[in-house]
PDB file of C-alpha atoms in Angstrom:
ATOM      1  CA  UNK Q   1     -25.693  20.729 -61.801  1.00 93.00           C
ATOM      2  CA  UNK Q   2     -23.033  22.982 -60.227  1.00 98.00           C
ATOM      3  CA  UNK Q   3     -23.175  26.532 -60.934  1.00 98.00           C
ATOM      4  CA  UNK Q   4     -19.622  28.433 -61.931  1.00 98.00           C
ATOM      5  CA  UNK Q   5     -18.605  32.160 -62.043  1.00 98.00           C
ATOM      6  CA  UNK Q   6     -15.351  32.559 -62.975  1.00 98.00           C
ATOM      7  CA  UNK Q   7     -13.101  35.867 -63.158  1.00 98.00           C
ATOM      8  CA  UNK Q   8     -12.215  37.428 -66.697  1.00 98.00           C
ATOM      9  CA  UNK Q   9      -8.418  35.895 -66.499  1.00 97.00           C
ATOM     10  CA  UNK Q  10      -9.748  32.530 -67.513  1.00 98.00           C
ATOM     11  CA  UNK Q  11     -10.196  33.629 -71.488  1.00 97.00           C
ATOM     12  CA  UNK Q  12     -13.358  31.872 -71.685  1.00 98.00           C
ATOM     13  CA  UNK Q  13     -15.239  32.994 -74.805  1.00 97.00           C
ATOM     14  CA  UNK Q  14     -18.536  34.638 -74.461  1.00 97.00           C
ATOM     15  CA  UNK Q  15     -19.748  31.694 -76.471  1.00 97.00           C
ATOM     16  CA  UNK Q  16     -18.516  29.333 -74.105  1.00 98.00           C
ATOM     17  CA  UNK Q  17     -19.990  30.952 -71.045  1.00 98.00           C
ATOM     18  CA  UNK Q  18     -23.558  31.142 -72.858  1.00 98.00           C
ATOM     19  CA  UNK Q  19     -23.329  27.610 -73.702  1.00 98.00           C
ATOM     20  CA  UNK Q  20     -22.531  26.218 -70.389  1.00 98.00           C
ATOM     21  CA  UNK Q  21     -24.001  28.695 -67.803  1.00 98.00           C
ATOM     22  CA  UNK Q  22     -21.026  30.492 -66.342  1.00 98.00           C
ATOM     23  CA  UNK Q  23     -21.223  33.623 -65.139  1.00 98.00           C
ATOM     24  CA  UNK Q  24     -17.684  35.645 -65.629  1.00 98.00           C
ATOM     25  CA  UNK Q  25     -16.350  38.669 -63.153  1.00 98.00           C
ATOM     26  CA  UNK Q  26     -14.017  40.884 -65.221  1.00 97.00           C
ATOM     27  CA  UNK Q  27     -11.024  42.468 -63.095  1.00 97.00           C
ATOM     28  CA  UNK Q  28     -10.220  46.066 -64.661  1.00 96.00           C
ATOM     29  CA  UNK Q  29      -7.303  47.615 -66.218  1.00 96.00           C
ATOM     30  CA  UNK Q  30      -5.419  50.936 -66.561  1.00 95.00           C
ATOM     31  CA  UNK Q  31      -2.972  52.615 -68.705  1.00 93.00           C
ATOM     32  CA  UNK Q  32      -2.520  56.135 -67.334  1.00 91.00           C
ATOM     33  CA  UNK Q  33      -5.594  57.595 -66.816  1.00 91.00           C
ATOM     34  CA  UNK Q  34      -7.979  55.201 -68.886  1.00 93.00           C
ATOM     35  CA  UNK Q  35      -9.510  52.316 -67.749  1.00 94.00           C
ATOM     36  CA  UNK Q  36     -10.513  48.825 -69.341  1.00 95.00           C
ATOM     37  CA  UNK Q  37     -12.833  45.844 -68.158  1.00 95.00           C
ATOM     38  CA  UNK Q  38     -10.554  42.634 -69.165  1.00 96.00           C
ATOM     39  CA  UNK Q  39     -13.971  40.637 -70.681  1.00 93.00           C
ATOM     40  CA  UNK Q  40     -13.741  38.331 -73.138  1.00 96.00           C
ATOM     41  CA  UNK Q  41     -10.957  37.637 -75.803  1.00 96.00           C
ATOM     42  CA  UNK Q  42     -12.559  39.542 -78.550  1.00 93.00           C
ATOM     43  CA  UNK Q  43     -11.910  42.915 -76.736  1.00 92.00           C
ATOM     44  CA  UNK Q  44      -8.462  42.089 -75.978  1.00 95.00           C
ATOM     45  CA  UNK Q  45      -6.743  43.285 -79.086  1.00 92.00           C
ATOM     46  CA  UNK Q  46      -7.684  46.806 -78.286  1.00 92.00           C
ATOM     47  CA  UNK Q  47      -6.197  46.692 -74.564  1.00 94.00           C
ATOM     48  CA  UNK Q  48      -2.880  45.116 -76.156  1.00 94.00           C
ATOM     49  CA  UNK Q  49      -2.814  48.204 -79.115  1.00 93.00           C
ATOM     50  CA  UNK Q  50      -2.627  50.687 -76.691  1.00 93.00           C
ATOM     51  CA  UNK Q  51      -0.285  48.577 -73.929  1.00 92.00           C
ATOM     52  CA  UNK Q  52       2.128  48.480 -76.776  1.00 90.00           C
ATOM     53  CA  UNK Q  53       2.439  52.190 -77.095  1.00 91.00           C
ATOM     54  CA  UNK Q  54       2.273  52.927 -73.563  1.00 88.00           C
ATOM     55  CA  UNK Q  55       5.908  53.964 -71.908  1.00 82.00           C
ATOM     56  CA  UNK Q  56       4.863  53.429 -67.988  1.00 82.00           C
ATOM     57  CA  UNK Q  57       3.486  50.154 -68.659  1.00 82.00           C
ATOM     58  CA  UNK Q  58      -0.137  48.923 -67.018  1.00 89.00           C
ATOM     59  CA  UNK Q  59      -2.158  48.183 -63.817  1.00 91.00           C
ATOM     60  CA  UNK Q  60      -4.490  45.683 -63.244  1.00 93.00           C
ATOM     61  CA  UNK Q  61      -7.548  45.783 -60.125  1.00 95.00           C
ATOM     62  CA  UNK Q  62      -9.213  43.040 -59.027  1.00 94.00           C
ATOM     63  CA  UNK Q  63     -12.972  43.010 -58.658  1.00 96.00           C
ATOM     64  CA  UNK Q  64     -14.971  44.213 -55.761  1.00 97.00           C
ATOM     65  CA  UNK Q  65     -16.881  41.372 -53.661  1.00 98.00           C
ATOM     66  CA  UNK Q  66     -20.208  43.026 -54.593  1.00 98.00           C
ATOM     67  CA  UNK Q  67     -19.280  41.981 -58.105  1.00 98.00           C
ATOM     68  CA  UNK Q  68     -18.953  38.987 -57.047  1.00 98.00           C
ATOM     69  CA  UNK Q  69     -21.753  38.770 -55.050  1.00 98.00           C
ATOM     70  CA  UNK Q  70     -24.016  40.132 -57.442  1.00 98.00           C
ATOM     71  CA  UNK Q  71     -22.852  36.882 -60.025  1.00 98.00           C
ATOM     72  CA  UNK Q  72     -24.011  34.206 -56.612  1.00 98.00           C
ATOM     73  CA  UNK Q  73     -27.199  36.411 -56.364  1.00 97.00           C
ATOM     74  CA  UNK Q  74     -28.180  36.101 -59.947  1.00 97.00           C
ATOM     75  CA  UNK Q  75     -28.003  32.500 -59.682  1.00 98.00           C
ATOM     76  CA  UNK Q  76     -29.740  32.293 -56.386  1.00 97.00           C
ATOM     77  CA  UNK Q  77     -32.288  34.720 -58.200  1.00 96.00           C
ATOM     78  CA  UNK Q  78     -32.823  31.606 -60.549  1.00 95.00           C
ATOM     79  CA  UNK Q  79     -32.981  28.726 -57.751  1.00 95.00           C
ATOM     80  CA  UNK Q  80     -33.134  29.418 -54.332  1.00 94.00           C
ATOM     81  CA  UNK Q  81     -31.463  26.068 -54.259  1.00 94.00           C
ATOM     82  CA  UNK Q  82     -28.260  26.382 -56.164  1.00 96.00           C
ATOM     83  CA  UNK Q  83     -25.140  25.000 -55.299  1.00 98.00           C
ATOM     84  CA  UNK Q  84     -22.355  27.381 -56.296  1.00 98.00           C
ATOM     85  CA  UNK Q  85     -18.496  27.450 -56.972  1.00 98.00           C
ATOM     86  CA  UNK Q  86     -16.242  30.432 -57.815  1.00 98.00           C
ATOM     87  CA  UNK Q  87     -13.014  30.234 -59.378  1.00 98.00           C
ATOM     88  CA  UNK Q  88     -10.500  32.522 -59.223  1.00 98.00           C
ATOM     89  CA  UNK Q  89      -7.073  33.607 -59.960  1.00 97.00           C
ATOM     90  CA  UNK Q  90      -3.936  32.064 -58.431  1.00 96.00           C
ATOM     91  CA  UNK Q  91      -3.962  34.300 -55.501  1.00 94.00           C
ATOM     92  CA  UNK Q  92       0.406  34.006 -56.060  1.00 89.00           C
ATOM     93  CA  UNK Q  93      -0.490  36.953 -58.931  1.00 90.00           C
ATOM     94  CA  UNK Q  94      -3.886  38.644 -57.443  1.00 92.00           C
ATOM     95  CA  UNK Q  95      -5.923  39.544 -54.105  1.00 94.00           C
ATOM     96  CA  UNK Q  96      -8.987  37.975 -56.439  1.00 97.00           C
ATOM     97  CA  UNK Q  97      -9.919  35.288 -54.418  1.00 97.00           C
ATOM     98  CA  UNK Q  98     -10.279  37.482 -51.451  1.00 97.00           C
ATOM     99  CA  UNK Q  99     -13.210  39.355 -52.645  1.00 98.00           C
ATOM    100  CA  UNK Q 100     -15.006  36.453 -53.938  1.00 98.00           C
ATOM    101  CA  UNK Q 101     -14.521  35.056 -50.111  1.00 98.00           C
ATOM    102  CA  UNK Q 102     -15.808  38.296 -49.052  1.00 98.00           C
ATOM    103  CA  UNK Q 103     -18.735  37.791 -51.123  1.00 98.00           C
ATOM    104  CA  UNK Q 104     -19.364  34.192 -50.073  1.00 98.00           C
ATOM    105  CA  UNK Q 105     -19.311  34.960 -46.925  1.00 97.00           C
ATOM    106  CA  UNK Q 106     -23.194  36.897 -47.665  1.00 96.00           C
ATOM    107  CA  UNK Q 107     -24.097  33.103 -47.704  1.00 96.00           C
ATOM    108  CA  UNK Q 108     -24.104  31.422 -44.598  1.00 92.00           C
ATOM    109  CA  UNK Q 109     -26.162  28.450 -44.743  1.00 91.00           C
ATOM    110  CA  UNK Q 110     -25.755  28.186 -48.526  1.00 95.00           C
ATOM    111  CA  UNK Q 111     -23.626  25.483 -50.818  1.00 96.00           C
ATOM    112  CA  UNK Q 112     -21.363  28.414 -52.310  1.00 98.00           C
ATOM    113  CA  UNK Q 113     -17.620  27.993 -52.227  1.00 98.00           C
ATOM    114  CA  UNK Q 114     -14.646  30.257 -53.486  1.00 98.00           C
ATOM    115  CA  UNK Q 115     -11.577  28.631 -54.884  1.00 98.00           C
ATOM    116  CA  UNK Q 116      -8.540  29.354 -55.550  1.00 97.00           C
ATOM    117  CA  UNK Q 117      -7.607  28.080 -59.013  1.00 97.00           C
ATOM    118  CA  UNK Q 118      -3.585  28.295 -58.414  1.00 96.00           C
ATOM    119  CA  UNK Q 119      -3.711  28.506 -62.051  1.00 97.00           C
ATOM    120  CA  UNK Q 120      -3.418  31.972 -64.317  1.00 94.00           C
ATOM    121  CA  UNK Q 121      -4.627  32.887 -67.498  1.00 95.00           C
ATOM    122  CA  UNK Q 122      -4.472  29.548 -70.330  1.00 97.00           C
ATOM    123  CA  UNK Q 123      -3.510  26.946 -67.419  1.00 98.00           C
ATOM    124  CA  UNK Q 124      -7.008  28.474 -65.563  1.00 98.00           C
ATOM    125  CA  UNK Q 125      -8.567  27.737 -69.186  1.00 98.00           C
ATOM    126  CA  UNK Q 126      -7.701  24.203 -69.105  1.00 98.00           C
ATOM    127  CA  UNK Q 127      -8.460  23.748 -65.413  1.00 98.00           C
ATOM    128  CA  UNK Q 128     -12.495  25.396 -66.158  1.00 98.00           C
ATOM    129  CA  UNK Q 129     -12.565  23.347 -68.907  1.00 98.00           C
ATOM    130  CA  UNK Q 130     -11.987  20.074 -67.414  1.00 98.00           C
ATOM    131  CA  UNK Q 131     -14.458  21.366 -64.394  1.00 98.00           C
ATOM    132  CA  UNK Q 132     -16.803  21.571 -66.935  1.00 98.00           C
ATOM    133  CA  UNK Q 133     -16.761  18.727 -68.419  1.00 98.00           C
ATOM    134  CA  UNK Q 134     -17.099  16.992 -64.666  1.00 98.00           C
ATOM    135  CA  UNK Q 135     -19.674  19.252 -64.060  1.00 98.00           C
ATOM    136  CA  UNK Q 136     -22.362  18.384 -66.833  1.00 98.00           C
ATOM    137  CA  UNK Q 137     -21.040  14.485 -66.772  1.00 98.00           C
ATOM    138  CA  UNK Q 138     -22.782  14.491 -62.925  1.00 97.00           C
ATOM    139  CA  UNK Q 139     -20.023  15.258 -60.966  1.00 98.00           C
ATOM    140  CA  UNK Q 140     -21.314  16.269 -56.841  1.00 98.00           C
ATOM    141  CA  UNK Q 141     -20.216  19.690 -55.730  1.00 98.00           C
ATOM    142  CA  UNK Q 142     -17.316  17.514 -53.197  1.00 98.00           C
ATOM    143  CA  UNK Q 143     -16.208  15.430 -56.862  1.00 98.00           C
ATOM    144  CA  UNK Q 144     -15.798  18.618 -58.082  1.00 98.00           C
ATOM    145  CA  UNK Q 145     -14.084  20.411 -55.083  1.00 98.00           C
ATOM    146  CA  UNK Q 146     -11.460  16.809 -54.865  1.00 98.00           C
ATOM    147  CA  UNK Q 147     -10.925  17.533 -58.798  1.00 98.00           C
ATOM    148  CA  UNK Q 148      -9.904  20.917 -58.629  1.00 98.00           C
ATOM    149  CA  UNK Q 149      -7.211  19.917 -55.829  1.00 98.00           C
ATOM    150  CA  UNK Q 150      -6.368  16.752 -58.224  1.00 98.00           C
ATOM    151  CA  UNK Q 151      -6.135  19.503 -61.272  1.00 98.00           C
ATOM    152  CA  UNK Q 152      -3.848  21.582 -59.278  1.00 97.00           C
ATOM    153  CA  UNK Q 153      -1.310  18.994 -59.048  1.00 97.00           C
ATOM    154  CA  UNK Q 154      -1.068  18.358 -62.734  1.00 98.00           C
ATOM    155  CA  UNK Q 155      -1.149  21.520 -64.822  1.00 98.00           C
ATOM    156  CA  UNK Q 156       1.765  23.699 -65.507  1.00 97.00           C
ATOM    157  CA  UNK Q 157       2.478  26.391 -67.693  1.00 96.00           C
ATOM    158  CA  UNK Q 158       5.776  27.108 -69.680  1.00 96.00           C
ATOM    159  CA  UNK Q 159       6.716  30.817 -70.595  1.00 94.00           C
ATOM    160  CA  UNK Q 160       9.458  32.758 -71.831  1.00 94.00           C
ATOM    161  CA  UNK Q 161       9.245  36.244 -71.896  1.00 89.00           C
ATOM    162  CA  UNK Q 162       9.924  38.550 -75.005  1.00 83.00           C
ATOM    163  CA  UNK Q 163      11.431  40.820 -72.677  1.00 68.00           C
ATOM    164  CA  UNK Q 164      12.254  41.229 -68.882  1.00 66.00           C
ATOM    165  CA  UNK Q 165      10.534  45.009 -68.295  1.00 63.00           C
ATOM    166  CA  UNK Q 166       7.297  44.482 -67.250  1.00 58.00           C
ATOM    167  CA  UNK Q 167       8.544  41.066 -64.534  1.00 56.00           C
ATOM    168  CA  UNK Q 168      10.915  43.087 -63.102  1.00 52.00           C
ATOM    169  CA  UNK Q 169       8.859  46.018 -62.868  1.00 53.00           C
ATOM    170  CA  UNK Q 170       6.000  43.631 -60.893  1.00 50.00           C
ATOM    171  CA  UNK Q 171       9.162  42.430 -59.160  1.00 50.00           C
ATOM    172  CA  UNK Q 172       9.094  39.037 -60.451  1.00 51.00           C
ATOM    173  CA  UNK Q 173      12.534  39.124 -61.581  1.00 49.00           C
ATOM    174  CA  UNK Q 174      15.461  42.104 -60.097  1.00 47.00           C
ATOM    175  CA  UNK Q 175      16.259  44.813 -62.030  1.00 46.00           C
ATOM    176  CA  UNK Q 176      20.027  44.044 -62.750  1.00 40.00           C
ATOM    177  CA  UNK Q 177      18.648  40.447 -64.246  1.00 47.00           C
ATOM    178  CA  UNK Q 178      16.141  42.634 -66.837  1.00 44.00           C
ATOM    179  CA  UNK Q 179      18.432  45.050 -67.807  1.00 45.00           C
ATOM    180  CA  UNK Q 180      21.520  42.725 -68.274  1.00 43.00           C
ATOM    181  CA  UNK Q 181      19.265  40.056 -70.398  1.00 46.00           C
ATOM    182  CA  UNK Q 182      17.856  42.180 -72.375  1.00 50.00           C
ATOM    183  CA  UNK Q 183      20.734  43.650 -73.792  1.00 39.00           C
ATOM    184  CA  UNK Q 184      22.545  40.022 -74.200  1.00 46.00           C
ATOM    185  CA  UNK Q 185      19.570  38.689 -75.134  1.00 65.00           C
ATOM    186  CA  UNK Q 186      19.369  36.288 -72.530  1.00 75.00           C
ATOM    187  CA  UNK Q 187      16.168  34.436 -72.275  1.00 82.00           C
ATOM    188  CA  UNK Q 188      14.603  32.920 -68.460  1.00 85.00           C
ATOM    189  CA  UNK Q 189      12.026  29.798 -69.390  1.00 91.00           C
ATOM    190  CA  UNK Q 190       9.468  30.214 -66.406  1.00 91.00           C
ATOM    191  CA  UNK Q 191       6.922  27.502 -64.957  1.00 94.00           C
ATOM    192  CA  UNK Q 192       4.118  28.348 -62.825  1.00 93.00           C
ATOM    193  CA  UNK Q 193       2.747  25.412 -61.184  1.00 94.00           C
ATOM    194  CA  UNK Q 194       1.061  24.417 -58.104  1.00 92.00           C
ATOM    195  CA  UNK Q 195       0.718  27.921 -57.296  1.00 90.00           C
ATOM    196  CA  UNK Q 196       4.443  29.263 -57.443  1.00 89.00           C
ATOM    197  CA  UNK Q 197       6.532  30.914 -60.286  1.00 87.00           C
ATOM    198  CA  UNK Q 198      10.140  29.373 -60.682  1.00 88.00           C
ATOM    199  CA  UNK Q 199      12.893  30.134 -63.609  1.00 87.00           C
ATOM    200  CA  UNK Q 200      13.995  26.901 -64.403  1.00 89.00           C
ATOM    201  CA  UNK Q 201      16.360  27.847 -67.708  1.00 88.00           C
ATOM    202  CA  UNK Q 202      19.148  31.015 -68.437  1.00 86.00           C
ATOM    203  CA  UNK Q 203      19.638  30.595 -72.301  1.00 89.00           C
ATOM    204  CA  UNK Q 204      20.843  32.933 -75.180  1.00 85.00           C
ATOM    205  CA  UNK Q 205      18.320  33.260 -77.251  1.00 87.00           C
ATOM    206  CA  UNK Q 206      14.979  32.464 -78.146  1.00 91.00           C
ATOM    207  CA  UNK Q 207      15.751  28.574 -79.585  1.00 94.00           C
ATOM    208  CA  UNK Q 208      17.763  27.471 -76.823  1.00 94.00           C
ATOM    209  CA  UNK Q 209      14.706  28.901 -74.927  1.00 94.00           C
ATOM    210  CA  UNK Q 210      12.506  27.028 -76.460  1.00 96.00           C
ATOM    211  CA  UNK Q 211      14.089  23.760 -76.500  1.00 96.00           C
ATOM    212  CA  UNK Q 212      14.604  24.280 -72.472  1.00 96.00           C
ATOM    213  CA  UNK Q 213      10.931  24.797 -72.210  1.00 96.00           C
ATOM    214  CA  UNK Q 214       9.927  21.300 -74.640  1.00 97.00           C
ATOM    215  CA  UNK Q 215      12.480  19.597 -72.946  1.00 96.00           C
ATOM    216  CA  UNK Q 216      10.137  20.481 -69.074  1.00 96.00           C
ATOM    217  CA  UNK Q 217       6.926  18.696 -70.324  1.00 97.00           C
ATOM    218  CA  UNK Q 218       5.651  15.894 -68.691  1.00 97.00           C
ATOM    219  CA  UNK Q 219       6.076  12.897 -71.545  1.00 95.00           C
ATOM    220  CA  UNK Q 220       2.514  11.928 -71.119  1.00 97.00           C
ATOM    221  CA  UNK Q 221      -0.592  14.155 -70.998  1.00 97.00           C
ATOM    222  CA  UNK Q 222      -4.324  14.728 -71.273  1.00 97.00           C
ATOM    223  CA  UNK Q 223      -4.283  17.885 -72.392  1.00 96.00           C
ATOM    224  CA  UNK Q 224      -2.202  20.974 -74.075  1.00 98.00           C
ATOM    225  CA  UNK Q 225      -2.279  24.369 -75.561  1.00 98.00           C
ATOM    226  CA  UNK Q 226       0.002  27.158 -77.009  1.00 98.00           C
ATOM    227  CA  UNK Q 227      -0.731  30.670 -75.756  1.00 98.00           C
ATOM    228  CA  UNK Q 228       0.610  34.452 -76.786  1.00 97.00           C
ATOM    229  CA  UNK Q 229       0.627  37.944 -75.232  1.00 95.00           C
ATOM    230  CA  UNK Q 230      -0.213  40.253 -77.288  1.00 93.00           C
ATOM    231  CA  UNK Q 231       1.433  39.250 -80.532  1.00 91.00           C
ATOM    232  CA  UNK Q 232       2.173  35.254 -81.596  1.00 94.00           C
ATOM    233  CA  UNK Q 233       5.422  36.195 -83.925  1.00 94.00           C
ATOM    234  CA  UNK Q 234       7.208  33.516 -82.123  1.00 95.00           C
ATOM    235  CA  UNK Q 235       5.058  30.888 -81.877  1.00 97.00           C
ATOM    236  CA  UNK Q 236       5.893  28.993 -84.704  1.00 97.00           C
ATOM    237  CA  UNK Q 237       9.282  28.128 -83.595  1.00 96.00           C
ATOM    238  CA  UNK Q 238       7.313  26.584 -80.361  1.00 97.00           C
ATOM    239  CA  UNK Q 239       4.189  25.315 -81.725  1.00 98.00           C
ATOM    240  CA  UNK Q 240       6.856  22.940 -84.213  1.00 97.00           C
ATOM    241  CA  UNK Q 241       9.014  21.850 -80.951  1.00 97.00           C
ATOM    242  CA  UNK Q 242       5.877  20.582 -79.311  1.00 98.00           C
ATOM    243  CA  UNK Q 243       4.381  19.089 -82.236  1.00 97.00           C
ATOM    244  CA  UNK Q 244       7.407  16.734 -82.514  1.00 96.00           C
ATOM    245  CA  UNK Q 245       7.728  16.013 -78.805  1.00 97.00           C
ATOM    246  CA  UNK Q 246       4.412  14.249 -79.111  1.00 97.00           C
ATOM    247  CA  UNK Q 247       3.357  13.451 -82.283  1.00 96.00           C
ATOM    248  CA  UNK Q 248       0.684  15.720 -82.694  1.00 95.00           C
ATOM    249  CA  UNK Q 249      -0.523  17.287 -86.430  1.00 94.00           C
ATOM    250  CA  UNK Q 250      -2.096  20.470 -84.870  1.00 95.00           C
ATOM    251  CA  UNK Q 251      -2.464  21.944 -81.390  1.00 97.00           C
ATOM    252  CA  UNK Q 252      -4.597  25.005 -79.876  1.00 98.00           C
ATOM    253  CA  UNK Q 253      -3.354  28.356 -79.540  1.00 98.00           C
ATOM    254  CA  UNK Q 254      -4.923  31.533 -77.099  1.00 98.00           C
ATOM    255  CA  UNK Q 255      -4.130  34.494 -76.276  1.00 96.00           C
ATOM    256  CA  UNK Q 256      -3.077  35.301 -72.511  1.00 96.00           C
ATOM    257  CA  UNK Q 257      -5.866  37.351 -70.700  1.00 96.00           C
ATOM    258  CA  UNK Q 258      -4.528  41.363 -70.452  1.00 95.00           C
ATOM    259  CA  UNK Q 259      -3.898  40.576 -67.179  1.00 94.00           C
ATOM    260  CA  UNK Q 260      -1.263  38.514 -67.363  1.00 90.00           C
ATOM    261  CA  UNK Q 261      -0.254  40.464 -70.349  1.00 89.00           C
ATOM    262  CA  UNK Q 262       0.516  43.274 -68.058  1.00 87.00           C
ATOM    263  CA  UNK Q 263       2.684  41.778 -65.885  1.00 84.00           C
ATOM    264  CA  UNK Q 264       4.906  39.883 -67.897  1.00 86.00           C
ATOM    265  CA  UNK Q 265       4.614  41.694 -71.194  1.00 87.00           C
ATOM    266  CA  UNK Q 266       3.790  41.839 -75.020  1.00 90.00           C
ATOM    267  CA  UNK Q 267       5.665  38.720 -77.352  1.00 93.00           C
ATOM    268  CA  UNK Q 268       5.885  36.154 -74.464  1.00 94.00           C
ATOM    269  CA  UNK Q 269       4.299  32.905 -75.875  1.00 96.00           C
ATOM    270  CA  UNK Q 270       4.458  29.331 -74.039  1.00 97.00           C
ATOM    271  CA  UNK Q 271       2.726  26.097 -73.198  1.00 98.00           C
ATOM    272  CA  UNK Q 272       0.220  24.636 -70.782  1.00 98.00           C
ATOM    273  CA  UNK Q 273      -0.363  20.661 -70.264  1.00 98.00           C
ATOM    274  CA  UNK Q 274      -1.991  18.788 -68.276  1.00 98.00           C
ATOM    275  CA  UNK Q 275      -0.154  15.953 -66.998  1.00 98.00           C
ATOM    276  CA  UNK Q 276      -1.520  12.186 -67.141  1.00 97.00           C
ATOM    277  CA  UNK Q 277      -2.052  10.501 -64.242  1.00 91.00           C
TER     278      UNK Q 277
END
């Protein structure tokens, strides 16, 4: 079987990676002058206490490659034989998959790859999963490289911002467009897919957003979750949207890594799916 380290962004639980094996490189945080290790979820609610109070907002570092390389080593440590894969980040939001290249570059000669994952935060956490799953069914190290790519293609992730502060202070949206919606209240549905962040939707208000964002799933899929930053006030009005659109009784809902809590801020909630084929 496959080995996987993964960076903190994916959410996985620490249960998760003890079951299954994975190793997990945390990228670090800042607010002023104190610093955090992102880790699993059960730490986040401290990060997201004191982002709230916080005026200048947050900064996020990605690991160093000899973090990196210290999670191949480990493994290596265990079977000189391993065959290893690292997933990463969409490197459209972080420089994360350049120190895990870095590291796998120590390797020459050895089955150890670095990927980019394309995918951020809850849409990383269905992508793992369904590696996972591959993984312990059999699936070669090449199956598994050819599902990634095939992953890719078919997971996309809905959000719609509480507010437009902390985007257009990452420069993800201009200034004028922050400070104009959020006094009119208008409210941007995002998608970030296949690597790239688009705003699909301009609506007033938080129900128009939402339908906007329903309406943009794919009619049939394999998977789906619900996610939150920081606080999940407004997923109700979501979660009941979805629920309709396909039928469903009940659906999953996670919290967005720090990371991505820090660059598009505290109350944003949205949707991941993976699209049938």
């Amino acid at each position: 079987m496959v080995k996987f380290i993964v960076d903190s962004t994916f959410g996985l639980t620490e249960d998760y990676v003890n079951e299954h094996g994975i190793k997990v490189v945390s990228l670090t945080l800042s607010i002023g002058t104190k610093e955090y290790e992102e880790g699993f979820p059960d730490t986040w609610k401290a990060f997201y206490n004191d982002l709230a109070k916080s005026k200048t907002g947050a900064k996020s570092s990605q690991p160093s490659p000899e973090k990196f390389q210290n999670a191949i080593q480990s493994f290596f440590d265990e079977d000189e034989n391993s065959e290893v894969m690292i997933f990463t980040i969409a490197d459209r939001l972080s420089g994360t998959i350049g120190s895990a290249n870095i590291a796998v570059s120590q390797y020459d000669g050895k089955r150890v790859a670095a990927i980019n994952s394309g995918e951020a935060g809850p849409s990383a956490l269905v992508y793992i999963r369904e590696l996972v799953k591959a993984n312990e069914n059999g699936a070669t190290f090449d199956e598994l490289l050819a599902l990634s790519d095939n992953l890719q293609q078919r997971i996309a992730m809905q959000f719609i911002p509480e507010s437009l502060t902390e985007l257009a202070r990452g420069g993800r949206v201009n200034k004028l467009l922050s400070r104009v919606g959020n006094i009119i209240k208008i409210k941007p549905v995002f998608e970030f897919a296949k690597n790239d962040l688009v705003i699909y939707a301009k609506t007033i208000g938080f129900n128009r957003a939402a339908d906007a964002a329903v309406a943009r799933l794919p009619q049939s899929i394999d998977g789906i979750l619900l996610y939150y930053i920081g606080e999940d006030m407004r997923i109700p009005v979501l979660k009941d949207r979805v629920l309709r659109k396909y039928g469903l009784t009940d659906i999953e809902i996670v919290p967005m890594c720090p990371v991505g809590g820090v660059h598009v801020g505290i109350g944003t909630v949205g949707v991941v799916t993976l699209a049938s084929e």
